[in-house]
Amino acid sequence: MSTKKLTLAKLERLLFTACDILRGKMDASEYKEYIFGMLFLKRLSDQFDADKTRHKAEYIAKGLTPDLIARQLENPDKFDFYIPADARWEVLRHLKTGVGSALNKALEHIEDDNPDKLQDVLKGINFNRKIGQKTMDDETLVQFIQHFDEIPLRNEDFEFPDLLGAAYEYLIKYFADSAGKKGGEFYTPAEVVRLLVQIIEPKEGMSVYDPTAGSGGMLIQSWQYIQESGGNPSDLYLAGQEDNGGTWAICKMNMLLHGINSFDIRQGDTLAAPQHFDTNGELRRFDRVIANPPFSQNYVKKTMQHPERFHTFMPESGKKADLMFVQHMVASLTSYGKMAVVMPHGVLFRGGEEKAARKHFIRDGILEAVIGLPPGLFYGTGIPACVLVMNRKDAPVRKSALFINADRDFKEGKNQNSLRPEDVEWITHVYRNRLTVPHYSREVPYVELAGEDYNLNIRRYVDNSPPPEPHDVRAHLHGGVPRAEVEALSPYFANYQGLRELLFADRDEGYLDFAPAITENGGRDGIKARIEAAPGVVAKHAAFHAALGDWWRRIVPRIEALPEKMNLFALRRELLDDIDDWLLPQGILTLQQVRGAFANYMTELAADFKSVAASGWGPELIPDEDILVSQFPDVLEQIERDKARIAELEALFAAADEEDAEPDEESGVLPSETVKSLRTERQEAGQELRDCVTDLKGVIDELYVDAKARGRIPRGQARGYFKEGLAVRSVDLSSIERIVSIFSGVRDKPAEALGKLEALRKQAAGVLATVEGIDTQLERHAALAEELRELKAGVKQAEKRMDELVAKAREAIGEEEAKRLILVRFRSILIERYDGYLQQYLRGCVAAVENLWSKYAVTLKTILAQRDAEAAKLDRFLVELGYE
């Protein structure tokens, strides 16, 4: 295997660097089409060259004449995409002037030569588009091209087949993150898409439709799901419609870069004018329908085509078009079809026409499930969302709908929350198995829904609110911990043998006391350390790790066989079921946590596993950090020290410029305004010194004239004394004092002139002292600024050198050693994922015990006695102060 193959991590870094070239010139929303256009152009050209080389070798092997070979190599029918001569990378890479126009022509010619697949996809990309008042300059575009010249994009360059598609998805997410609210117009978070796909379970030979396709993620994940399930997606019919022209083009490029060549994506408003019909001119019906329509839109009924799609028309104003999308999707289902759609929560309980539509869905028996999602998952909206699952299969006999309340299971983010792989896996597991889980899911009969007037508010049927905190009045008054509240922690004590006895001691029939080991060793502050060090806790975690280690050793041969078997997705399903049998008996983690941690693990390492399955155990899969830690620890240590010093200096400079910052003479760092002020003061002092020199020369001239007139200059000294005085240019104190001393030899010196000389000397001495003080401050500040600059440059250079060191070290690693190192990494990450859940479980135990201490360790009587004692103390103080 060639070590030059691209991993997903490396390609993502290269594409992010491409964004860096344009970042600062324009917003991400403006330059995304440049990135997409250049990536697509380079990809098509690189693969065309590769296909051309392969065809040429085949023609030569068949004995074709050079003339015929040349003609065949320019035959568009021989290529998936034919690239005309002026659009090939070998031409574009040498562009220096008129770059934007040349790139636009290249995209135009590629589209013209491949109309079946690229009609209207590339011509909308404009490298000469004005950003503000000007277009992108040639120099930046040349740098952009040169960067892409270093990114090989042929099939054989990739660690696994769909690597380019995965990188494109990374870019789409990056631009959606950058776009904020507008990102939701073209991108649904991948984990939400995954949930919907796992709910509809597409199979080979089916048709899948997304009426609001965006950038195509739902259709692509449906295609990938069939691969994962061991099926052949080549005969899958993918169809979609997208209103926004730019997003429609991104969607088509997304499909092609994922290697999906058979799809039917139309442009237009789906509610106003659907564009997919059967041979009879009727609305086409699909096996699976999946969508995340824009929330809360208006629509216009008057111009709407095919109104027979809708049994209940929503108000045209008031942003109530949500259930219009749902009705269109239901009308697009086959008689056994299933659909999943993201909707705002309001559609579940609002009255009027929306209530009538819900009633219709239930009476038709097609409402299969309602799933409540966590808040803040979608770009630019905080509206709570849900998933409606409609299923025509078995609709005549369906008598209930499954309600799942998953709104508390998510990963909290700074700007946006997200579903974790374990959340997706658990929702899917509960849905497929129709499980009733307390405070999470319940099968609700249709008659109950009718009794609630068709209000589908999820909390009516599955309330996941935490129970109220119990408080025992007797314990608050007289002390002790209620046995009932301690027994509520019995699952912890069942897992951690001996922990209950370590924490609590018997008091009476209804109450316990905290054990002396707790009360005498820090109380609440010592609970955490006591629990973590408890023998039962240590033993239980060790037993869990032993079980996990045994399971890992048993399944390693199956992972090692990936390059031969090539079925990663079958392996994932197999291991997911297998790990339940090994870890659930440990009792410490729930089924949701066991499956969730493994799902998270497989998602995190998906690209690595794909690479192993497709390309074997190459050293490219060993992270740079691992190689550096093992081979170059001294380099890393120095960089870490330098980075620590950089952080320290940057903090000093930042703190100095904070509003109301206190002066810090020790650090030597000055506020920016102080630096400006000192430089101005230094200039003024310099001018004052120059004025001193001018005044000095005037006094010298007076002395010379007077002394010469009276013949008081020592013989032979006039020229030397006065020339030295008049020639002075320096502004240092020693020069001025020298001049003053020169005239000590003049006989009968005029007192007034000598007084002026002495005054100038004192003035210069004061100014020079000020200058020296300013110079000292500025030099310290400048030295620290220079140190910061040099450290940053040094770290940058060291990191660049590290790339070379890593590349050389990686070349020396053979496949067997690479496999060993990669498996060690796979194992350590698996342990980390489960350790995260173990620590979460342990933290829950600690928090529960600390909560009991906070409630009952101090009785109300003690609090009242302390209050009375403090009140008495206050009274004594008042008496002493004369306030009786």
Coordinates of N, CA and C in Angstrom, one line a residue, residues 271 295-302 304 313-324 350-354:
L271 N -44.2 22.5 -2.8 CA -45.6 22.8 -2.5 C -46.4 23.4 -3.7
F295 N -39.2 25.3 8.4 CA -40.3 25.5 9.4 C -41.1 26.7 9.2
S296 N -42.4 26.6 9.5 CA -43.3 27.8 9.6 C -43.2 28.8 8.5
Q297 N -43.6 28.2 7.3 CA -43.6 29.1 6.1 C -45.1 29.3 5.7
N298 N -45.3 30.3 4.9 CA -46.6 30.6 4.2 C -46.6 29.9 2.9
Y299 N -47.8 29.8 2.3 CA -47.9 29.3 0.9 C -49.0 29.9 0.2
V300 N -49.1 29.7 -1.1 CA -50.2 30.4 -1.9 C -51.0 29.3 -2.6
K301 N -52.3 29.1 -2.2 CA -53.1 28.1 -2.7 C -53.6 28.3 -4.1
K302 N -53.7 29.5 -4.5 CA -54.3 29.9 -5.8 C -53.4 29.3 -6.9
M304 N -51.2 26.8 -6.7 CA -50.7 25.5 -6.4 C -51.2 24.5 -7.4
F313 N -56.5 21.8 4.0 CA -55.6 23.0 3.7 C -55.4 23.9 4.9
M314 N -54.2 24.2 5.2 CA -53.8 25.0 6.3 C -54.1 26.5 5.9
P315 N -54.2 27.4 6.9 CA -54.3 28.8 6.6 C -53.1 29.3 5.7
E316 N -53.3 30.1 4.7 CA -52.2 30.5 3.8 C -51.3 31.5 4.5
S317 N -51.8 32.2 5.5 CA -50.9 33.1 6.2 C -50.7 32.6 7.6
G318 N -49.9 33.3 8.4 CA -49.7 32.8 9.8 C -48.6 31.7 9.9
K319 N -47.9 31.5 8.8 CA -46.8 30.5 8.8 C -47.2 29.1 9.2
K320 N -48.2 28.6 8.5 CA -48.7 27.3 8.9 C -48.6 26.2 7.8
A321 N -47.6 26.3 7.0 CA -47.4 25.4 5.9 C -46.8 24.0 6.3
D322 N -46.5 23.9 7.6 CA -45.7 22.7 8.0 C -46.5 21.4 7.6
L323 N -47.8 21.3 8.0 CA -48.5 20.1 7.7 C -48.9 19.9 6.2
M324 N -48.7 21.0 5.5 CA -48.9 20.9 4.0 C -47.8 20.0 3.4
R350 N -51.5 22.5 18.0 CA -52.3 23.6 17.6 C -53.7 23.1 17.1
G351 N -54.7 24.0 17.3 CA -56.0 23.7 16.9 C -56.3 24.0 15.4
G352 N -57.6 24.1 15.1 CA -58.0 24.5 13.8 C -57.7 23.4 12.7
E353 N -57.3 23.8 11.6 CA -57.0 22.9 10.5 C -55.9 21.9 10.8
E354 N -54.9 22.3 11.7 CA -53.8 21.4 12.0 C -54.4 20.3 12.9

